[in-house]
Short mmCIF file of C-alpha atoms and ligand atoms in Angstrom, two decimals:
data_model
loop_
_atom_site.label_atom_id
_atom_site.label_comp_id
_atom_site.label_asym_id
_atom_site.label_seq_id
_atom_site.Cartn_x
_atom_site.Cartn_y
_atom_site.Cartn_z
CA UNK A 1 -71.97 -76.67 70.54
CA UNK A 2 -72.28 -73.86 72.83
CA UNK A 3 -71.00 -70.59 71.22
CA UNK A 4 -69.44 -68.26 74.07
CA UNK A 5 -70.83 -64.62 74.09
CA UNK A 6 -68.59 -61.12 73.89
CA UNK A 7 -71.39 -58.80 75.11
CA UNK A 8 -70.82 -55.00 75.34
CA UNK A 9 -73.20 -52.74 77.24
CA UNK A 10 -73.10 -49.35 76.43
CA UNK A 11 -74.83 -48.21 79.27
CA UNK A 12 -75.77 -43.74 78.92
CA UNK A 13 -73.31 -43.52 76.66
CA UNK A 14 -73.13 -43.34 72.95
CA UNK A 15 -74.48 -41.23 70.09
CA UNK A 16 -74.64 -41.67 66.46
CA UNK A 17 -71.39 -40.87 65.66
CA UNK A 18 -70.03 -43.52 67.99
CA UNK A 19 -71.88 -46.25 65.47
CA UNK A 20 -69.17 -45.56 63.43
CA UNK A 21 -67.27 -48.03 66.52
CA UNK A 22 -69.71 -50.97 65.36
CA UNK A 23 -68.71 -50.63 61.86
CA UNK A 24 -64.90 -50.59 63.08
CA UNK A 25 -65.93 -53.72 65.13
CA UNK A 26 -67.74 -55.95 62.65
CA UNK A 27 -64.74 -55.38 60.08
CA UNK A 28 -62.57 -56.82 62.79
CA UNK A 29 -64.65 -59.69 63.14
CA UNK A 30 -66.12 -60.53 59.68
CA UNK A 31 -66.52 -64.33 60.75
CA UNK A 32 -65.85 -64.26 64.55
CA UNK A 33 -65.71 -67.72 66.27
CA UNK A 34 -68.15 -66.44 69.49
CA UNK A 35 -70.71 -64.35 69.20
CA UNK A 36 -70.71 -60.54 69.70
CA UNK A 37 -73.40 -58.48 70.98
CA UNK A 38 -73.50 -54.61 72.06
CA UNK A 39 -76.31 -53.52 73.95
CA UNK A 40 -76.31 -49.59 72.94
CA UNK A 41 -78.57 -46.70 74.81
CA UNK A 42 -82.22 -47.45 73.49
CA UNK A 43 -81.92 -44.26 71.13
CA UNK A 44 -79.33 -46.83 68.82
CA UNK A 45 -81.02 -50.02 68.68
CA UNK A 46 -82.31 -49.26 65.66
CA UNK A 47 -79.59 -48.30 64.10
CA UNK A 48 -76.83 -50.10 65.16
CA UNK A 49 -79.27 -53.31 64.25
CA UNK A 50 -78.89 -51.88 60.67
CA UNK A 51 -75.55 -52.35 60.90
CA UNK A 52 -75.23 -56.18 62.21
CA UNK A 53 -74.53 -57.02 58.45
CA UNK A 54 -76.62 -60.14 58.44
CA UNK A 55 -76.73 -60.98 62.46
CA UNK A 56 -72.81 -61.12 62.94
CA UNK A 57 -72.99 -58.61 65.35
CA UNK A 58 -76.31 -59.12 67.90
CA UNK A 59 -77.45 -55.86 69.04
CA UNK A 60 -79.79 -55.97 72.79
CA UNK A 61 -81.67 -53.37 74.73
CA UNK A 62 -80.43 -52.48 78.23
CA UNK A 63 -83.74 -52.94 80.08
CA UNK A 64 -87.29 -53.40 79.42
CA UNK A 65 -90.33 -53.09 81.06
CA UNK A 66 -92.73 -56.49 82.23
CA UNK A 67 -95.63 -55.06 80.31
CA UNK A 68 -96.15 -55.67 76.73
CA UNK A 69 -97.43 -51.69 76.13
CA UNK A 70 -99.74 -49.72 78.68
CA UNK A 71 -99.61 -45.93 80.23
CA UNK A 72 -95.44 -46.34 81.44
CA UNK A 73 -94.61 -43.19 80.22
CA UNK A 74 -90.52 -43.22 79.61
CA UNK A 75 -90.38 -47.23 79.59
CA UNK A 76 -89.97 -49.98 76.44
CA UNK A 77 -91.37 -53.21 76.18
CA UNK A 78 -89.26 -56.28 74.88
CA UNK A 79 -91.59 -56.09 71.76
CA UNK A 80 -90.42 -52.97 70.88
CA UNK A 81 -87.07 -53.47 71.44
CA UNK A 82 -87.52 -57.17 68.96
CA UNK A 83 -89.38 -54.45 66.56
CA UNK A 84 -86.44 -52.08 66.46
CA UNK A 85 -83.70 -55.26 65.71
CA UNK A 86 -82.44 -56.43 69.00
CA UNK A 87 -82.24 -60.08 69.90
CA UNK A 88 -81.21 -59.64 73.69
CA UNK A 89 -82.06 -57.67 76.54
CA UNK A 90 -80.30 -57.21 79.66
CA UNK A 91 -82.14 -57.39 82.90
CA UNK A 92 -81.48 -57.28 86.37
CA UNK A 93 -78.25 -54.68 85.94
CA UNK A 94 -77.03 -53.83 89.08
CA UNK A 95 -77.43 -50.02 88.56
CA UNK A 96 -81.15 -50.62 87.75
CA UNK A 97 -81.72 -52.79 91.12
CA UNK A 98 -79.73 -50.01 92.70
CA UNK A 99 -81.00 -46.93 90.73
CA UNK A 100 -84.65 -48.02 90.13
CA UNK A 101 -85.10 -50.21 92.78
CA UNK A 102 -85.85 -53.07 90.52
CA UNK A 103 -86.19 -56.68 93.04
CA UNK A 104 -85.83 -59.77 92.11
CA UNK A 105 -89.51 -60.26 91.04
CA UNK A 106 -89.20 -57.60 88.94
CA UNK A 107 -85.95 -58.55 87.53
CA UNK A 108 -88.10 -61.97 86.76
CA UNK A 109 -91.45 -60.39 85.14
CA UNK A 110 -89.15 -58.25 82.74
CA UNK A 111 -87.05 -61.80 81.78
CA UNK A 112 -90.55 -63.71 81.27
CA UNK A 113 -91.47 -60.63 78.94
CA UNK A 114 -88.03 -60.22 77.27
CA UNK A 115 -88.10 -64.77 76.33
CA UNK A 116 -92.21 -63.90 75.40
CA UNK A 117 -90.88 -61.47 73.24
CA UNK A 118 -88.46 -63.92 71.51
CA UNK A 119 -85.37 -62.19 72.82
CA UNK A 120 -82.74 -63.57 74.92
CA UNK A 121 -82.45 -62.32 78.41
CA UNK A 122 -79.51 -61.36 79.87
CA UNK A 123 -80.26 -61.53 83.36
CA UNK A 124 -77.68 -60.14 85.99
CA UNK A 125 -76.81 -60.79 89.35
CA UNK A 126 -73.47 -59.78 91.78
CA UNK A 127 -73.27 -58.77 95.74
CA UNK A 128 -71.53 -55.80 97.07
CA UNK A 129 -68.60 -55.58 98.89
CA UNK A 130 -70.04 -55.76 101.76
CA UNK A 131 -71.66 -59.03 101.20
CA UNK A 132 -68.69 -60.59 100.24
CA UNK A 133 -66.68 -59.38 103.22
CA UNK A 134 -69.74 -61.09 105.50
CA UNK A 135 -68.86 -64.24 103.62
CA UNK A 136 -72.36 -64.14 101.71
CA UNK A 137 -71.42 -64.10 97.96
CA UNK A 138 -73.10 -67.70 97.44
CA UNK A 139 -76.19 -67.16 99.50
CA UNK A 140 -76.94 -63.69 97.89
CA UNK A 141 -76.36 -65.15 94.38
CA UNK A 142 -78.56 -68.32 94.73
CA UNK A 143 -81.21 -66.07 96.16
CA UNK A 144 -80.92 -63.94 93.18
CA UNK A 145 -80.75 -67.04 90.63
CA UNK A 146 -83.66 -68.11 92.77
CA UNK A 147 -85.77 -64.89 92.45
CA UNK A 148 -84.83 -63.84 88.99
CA UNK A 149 -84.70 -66.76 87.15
CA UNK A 150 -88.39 -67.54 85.03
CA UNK A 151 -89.38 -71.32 85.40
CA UNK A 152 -89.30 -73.08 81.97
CA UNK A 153 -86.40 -71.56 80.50
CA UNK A 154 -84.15 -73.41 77.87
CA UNK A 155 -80.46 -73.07 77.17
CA UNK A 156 -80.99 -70.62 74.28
CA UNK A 157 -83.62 -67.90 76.10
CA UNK A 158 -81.28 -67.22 78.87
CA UNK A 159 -77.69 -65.99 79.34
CA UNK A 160 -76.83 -65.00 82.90
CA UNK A 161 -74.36 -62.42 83.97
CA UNK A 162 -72.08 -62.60 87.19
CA UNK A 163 -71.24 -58.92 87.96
CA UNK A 164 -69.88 -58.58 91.56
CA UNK A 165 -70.91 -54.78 91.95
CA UNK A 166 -67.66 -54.00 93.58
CA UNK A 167 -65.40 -54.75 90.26
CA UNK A 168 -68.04 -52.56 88.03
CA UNK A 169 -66.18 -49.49 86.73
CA UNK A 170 -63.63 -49.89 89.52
CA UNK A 171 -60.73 -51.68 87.74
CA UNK A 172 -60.90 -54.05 90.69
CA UNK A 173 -61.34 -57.85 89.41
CA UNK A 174 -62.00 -60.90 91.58
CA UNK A 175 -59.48 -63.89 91.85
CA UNK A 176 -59.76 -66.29 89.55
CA UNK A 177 -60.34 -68.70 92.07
CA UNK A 178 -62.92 -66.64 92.99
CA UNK A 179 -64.94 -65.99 89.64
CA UNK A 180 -64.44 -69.98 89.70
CA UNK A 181 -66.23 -70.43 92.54
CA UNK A 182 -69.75 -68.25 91.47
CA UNK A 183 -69.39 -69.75 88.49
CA UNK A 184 -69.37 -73.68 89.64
CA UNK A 185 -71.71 -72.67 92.05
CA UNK A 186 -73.88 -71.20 89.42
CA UNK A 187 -74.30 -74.22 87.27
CA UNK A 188 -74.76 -76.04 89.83
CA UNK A 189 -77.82 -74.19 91.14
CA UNK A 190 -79.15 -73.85 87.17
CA UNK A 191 -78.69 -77.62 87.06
CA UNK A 192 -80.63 -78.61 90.37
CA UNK A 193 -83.72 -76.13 89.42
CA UNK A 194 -84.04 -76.67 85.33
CA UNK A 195 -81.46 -80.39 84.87
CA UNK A 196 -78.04 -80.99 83.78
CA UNK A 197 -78.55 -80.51 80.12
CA UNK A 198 -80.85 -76.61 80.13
CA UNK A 199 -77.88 -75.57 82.91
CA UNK A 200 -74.73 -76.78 80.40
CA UNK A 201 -75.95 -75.09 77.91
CA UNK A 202 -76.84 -71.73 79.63
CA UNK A 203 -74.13 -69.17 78.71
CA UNK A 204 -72.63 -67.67 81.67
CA UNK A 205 -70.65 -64.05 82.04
CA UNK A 206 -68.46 -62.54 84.15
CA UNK A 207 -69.02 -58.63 83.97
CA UNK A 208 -66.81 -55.87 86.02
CA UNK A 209 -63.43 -53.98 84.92
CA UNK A 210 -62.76 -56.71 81.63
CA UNK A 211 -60.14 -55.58 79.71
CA UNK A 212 -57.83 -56.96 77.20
CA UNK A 213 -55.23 -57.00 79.90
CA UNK A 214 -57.43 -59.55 82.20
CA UNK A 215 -59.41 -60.93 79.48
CA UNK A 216 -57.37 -64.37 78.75
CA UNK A 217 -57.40 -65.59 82.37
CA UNK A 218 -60.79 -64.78 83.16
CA UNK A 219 -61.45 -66.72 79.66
CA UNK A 220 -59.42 -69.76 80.96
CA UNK A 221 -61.63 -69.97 84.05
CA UNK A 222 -64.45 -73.23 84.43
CA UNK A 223 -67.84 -72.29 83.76
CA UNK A 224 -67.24 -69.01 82.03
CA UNK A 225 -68.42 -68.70 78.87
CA UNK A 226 -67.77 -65.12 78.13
CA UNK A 227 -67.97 -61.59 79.39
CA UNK A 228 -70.04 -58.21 79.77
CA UNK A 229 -68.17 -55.81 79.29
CA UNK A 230 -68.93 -51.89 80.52
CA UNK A 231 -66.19 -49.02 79.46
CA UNK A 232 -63.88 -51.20 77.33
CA UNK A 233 -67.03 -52.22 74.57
CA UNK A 234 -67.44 -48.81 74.24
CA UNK A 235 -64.47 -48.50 71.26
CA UNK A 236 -63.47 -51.32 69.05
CA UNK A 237 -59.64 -50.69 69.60
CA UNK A 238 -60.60 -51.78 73.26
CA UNK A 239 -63.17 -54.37 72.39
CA UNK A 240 -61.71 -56.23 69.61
CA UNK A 241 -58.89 -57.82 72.01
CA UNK A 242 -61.56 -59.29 74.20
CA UNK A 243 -63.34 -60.60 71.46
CA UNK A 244 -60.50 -62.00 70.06
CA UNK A 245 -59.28 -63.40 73.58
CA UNK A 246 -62.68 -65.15 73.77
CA UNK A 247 -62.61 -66.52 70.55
CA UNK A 248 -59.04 -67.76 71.21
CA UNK A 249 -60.19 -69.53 74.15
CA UNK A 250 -63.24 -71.16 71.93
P1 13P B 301 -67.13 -52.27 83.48
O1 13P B 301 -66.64 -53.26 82.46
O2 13P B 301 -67.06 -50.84 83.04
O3 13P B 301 -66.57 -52.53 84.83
O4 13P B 301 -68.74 -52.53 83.59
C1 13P B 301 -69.20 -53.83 83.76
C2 13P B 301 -70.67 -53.83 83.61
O5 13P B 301 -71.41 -53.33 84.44
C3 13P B 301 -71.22 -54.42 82.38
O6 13P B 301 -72.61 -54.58 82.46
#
C-alpha cells in the first residue's frame, strides 16, 4: 500500500545544533505509520543521515545539479547527495525556478539525474497569484507536469509537490476545494501520460503555510497524500503534529 509522505524542507536554514530537532523528532515517531523525510541545507545531509536510526527518518537534498560531476563550481550531483545518506531530492522548488532561473527542462534533467542516482525526486510545481487570478492554475500546472516530469518513471522514483507560490511562507492556504481540484487534476494528467496504476501510486504533496492548525483538513482532501512543509519542519514541537495528523489520516 501506498505509504503517505511528511516531508520537511529546511530550506537556508539550520546548523548543527538544530540536529538536535531530528533527534527530538525520531523519538516522537519511533514507528511512525507514514513516512518522514527532512530535506536539511546540503552542509547536514550527512549528518542528519547519521541520525535516521535505521531509515525511520529519510533525509533528501534540496537541489542537485543534471550532471553526474564536471567543472560546476558551488553545485552537487544526486550521487553525492546518495553518497552522503539521502534518499530524496527535491527539484523544481519554486525559489530555485524563481531564484536560479531553473525551466522546466532543467527541472527535468536534474529529476532524470536524481532517479539515475537511485534517489527519489521530489519534483515541484505551483503558479503565482497572478496565474490563478487569470484563471490559469490547471494550464500552468499540466505544462509544468508536462515539462518536468522524466518519461519512464515508476510510482516509487517520483513524488510530486503542489506548492501554489502564493501560500509559501505567507500563511495564506488554498480552499480545500481548491487543493482538490490540482490534485484530481494531477492524477489525472500522471495517469493519461505514464497509466492508471504508475499515477495511483505516485505520492502527491501539497506544500505552502502547513501547520498543525490546517494540517487535518488538507489531510482529508482526495488525492493528497501528504505535505511539504517549509517553517513549521523546522522544530519538532511544530512538526510532530503534522506528522501525527498524517499518520492519523493513514
Ligand atoms: P512554508 O510551509 O513555509 O509555507 O513553505 C512551503 C515550502 O515551500 C516547502 O517546500
Amino acid at each position: 500500500m501506498k505509504r503517505k509522505l511528511a516531508a520537511g524542507n529546511w530550506k537556508m536554514n539550520g546548523t548543527g545544533a538544530d540536529l538536535a530537532e531530528l533527534a527530538r523528532l525520531v523519538s516522537a515517531h519511533p514507528d511512525p505509520a507514514c513516512e518522514i523525510l527532512i530535506c536539511p541545507p546540503a552542509t547536514l545531509v550527512h549528518r542528519a543521515a547519521g541520525l535516521s536510526q535505521g531509515g525511520t527518518l529519510k533525509i533528501g537534498g534540496q537541489d542537485c545539479h543534471a550532471a553526474q560531476s564536471g567543472a560546476h563550481t558551488g553545485d552537487i550531483s544526486a550521487d553525492m547527495l546518495r553518497d552522503a545518506g539521502a534518499s530524496h531530492v527535491i527539484t523544481g522548488h519554486s525559489e530555485r525556478r524563481q531564484d536560479h532561473g531553473e525551466s522546466d527542462a532543467a527541472v527535468r534533467a536534474k529529476s532524470e539525474a536524481a532517479i539515475a542516482a537511485g534517489l527519489v525526486a521530489v519534483i515541484c510545481v505551483g503558479e503565482s497569484l497572478e496565474q490563478r487570478e487569470a484563471g490559469q492554475t490547471l494550464a500552468v500546472i499540466g505544462s509544468q507536469l508536462e515539462g518536468s516530469i522524466p518519461d519512464g518513471i515508476t510510482g516509487d522514483s517520483v513524488v510530486i509537490a503542489y506548492e501554489p507560490i502564493w501560500a509559501i511562507g505567507t500563511g495564506k492556504v488554498p480552499t480545500v476545494e481548491q487543493i482538490g481540484e490540482v490534485h484530481g487534476f494531477m492524477r489525472d494528467r500522471l495517469a493519461e501520460r505514464f497509466g492508471r496504476s504508475v499515477a495511483g501510486a505516485i505520492r502527491l504533496l501539497y506544500g505552502g503555510s502547513v501547520k498543525a492548525a490546517n494540517a487535518a483538513e488538507i489531510f482529508a482532501v482526495g488525492d493528497v497524500d501528504g505535505a511539504l512543509v517549509g517553517g513549521a519542519s523546522l522544530t519538532a514541537e511544530d512538526f510532530s503534529p503534522i506528522v501525527a495528523a498524517l499518520e492519523a489520516s493513514s
